[in-house]
Amino acid sequence: MIFVPCKDGISHNEIEDAKPEHLEAGCNVLLHAMLERAVAV
């Protein structure tokens, strides 16, 4: 799981809100994890 900060700590809810830069950071974590996995195979 990859977690990013959400406004007021609310997650898994329709009012969940995260800043674009936090979403970008989470996507980068996923990207680099996938690239590392691809190289290891």
JSON list of C-alpha atoms in Angstrom, two decimals:
[
{"chain": "A", "resi": 1, "resn": "MET", "atom": "CA", "xyz": [0.00, 0.00, 0.00]},
{"chain": "A", "resi": 2, "resn": "ILE", "atom": "CA", "xyz": [1.08, 3.53, -0.70]},
{"chain": "A", "resi": 3, "resn": "PHE", "atom": "CA", "xyz": [-0.32, 6.22, 1.54]},
{"chain": "A", "resi": 4, "resn": "VAL", "atom": "CA", "xyz": [-0.49, 9.94, 0.85]},
{"chain": "A", "resi": 5, "resn": "PRO", "atom": "CA", "xyz": [-1.60, 12.67, 3.25]},
{"chain": "A", "resi": 6, "resn": "CYS", "atom": "CA", "xyz": [-5.27, 13.63, 2.99]},
{"chain": "A", "resi": 7, "resn": "LYS", "atom": "CA", "xyz": [-7.01, 16.75, 4.24]},
{"chain": "A", "resi": 8, "resn": "ASP", "atom": "CA", "xyz": [-8.06, 16.30, 7.87]},
{"chain": "A", "resi": 9, "resn": "GLY", "atom": "CA", "xyz": [-6.80, 12.70, 7.75]},
{"chain": "A", "resi": 10, "resn": "ILE", "atom": "CA", "xyz": [-9.98, 11.54, 5.97]},
{"chain": "A", "resi": 11, "resn": "SER", "atom": "CA", "xyz": [-9.51, 8.58, 3.63]},
{"chain": "A", "resi": 12, "resn": "HIS", "atom": "CA", "xyz": [-11.68, 5.94, 1.97]},
{"chain": "A", "resi": 13, "resn": "ASN", "atom": "CA", "xyz": [-14.53, 8.44, 1.92]},
{"chain": "A", "resi": 14, "resn": "GLU", "atom": "CA", "xyz": [-16.19, 10.49, -0.81]},
{"chain": "A", "resi": 15, "resn": "ILE", "atom": "CA", "xyz": [-14.95, 13.72, 0.84]},
{"chain": "A", "resi": 16, "resn": "GLU", "atom": "CA", "xyz": [-11.34, 12.52, 0.78]},
{"chain": "A", "resi": 17, "resn": "ASP", "atom": "CA", "xyz": [-9.06, 15.25, -0.58]},
{"chain": "A", "resi": 18, "resn": "ALA", "atom": "CA", "xyz": [-5.34, 15.14, -1.33]},
{"chain": "A", "resi": 19, "resn": "LYS", "atom": "CA", "xyz": [-3.04, 17.78, -2.78]},
{"chain": "A", "resi": 20, "resn": "PRO", "atom": "CA", "xyz": [-1.79, 17.15, -6.33]},
{"chain": "A", "resi": 21, "resn": "GLU", "atom": "CA", "xyz": [1.84, 17.18, -5.16]},
{"chain": "A", "resi": 22, "resn": "HIS", "atom": "CA", "xyz": [1.08, 14.45, -2.61]},
{"chain": "A", "resi": 23, "resn": "LEU", "atom": "CA", "xyz": [-0.62, 12.36, -5.30]},
{"chain": "A", "resi": 24, "resn": "GLU", "atom": "CA", "xyz": [2.38, 12.89, -7.57]},
{"chain": "A", "resi": 25, "resn": "ALA", "atom": "CA", "xyz": [4.74, 11.73, -4.83]},
{"chain": "A", "resi": 26, "resn": "GLY", "atom": "CA", "xyz": [2.63, 8.60, -4.27]},
{"chain": "A", "resi": 27, "resn": "CYS", "atom": "CA", "xyz": [2.62, 7.86, -8.00]},
{"chain": "A", "resi": 28, "resn": "ASN", "atom": "CA", "xyz": [6.40, 8.24, -8.09]},
{"chain": "A", "resi": 29, "resn": "VAL", "atom": "CA", "xyz": [6.76, 5.74, -5.25]},
{"chain": "A", "resi": 30, "resn": "LEU", "atom": "CA", "xyz": [4.63, 3.25, -7.20]},
{"chain": "A", "resi": 31, "resn": "LEU", "atom": "CA", "xyz": [6.52, 3.92, -10.44]},
{"chain": "A", "resi": 32, "resn": "HIS", "atom": "CA", "xyz": [9.94, 3.35, -8.87]},
{"chain": "A", "resi": 33, "resn": "ALA", "atom": "CA", "xyz": [8.76, 0.21, -7.06]},
{"chain": "A", "resi": 34, "resn": "MET", "atom": "CA", "xyz": [7.48, -1.20, -10.36]},
{"chain": "A", "resi": 35, "resn": "LEU", "atom": "CA", "xyz": [10.68, -0.29, -12.21]},
{"chain": "A", "resi": 36, "resn": "GLU", "atom": "CA", "xyz": [12.81, -1.95, -9.52]},
{"chain": "A", "resi": 37, "resn": "ARG", "atom": "CA", "xyz": [10.64, -5.06, -9.74]},
{"chain": "A", "resi": 38, "resn": "ALA", "atom": "CA", "xyz": [10.92, -5.13, -13.54]},
{"chain": "A", "resi": 39, "resn": "VAL", "atom": "CA", "xyz": [14.72, -4.97, -13.38]},
{"chain": "A", "resi": 40, "resn": "ALA", "atom": "CA", "xyz": [14.81, -7.80, -10.82]},
{"chain": "A", "resi": 41, "resn": "VAL", "atom": "CA", "xyz": [12.88, -10.17, -13.11]}
]
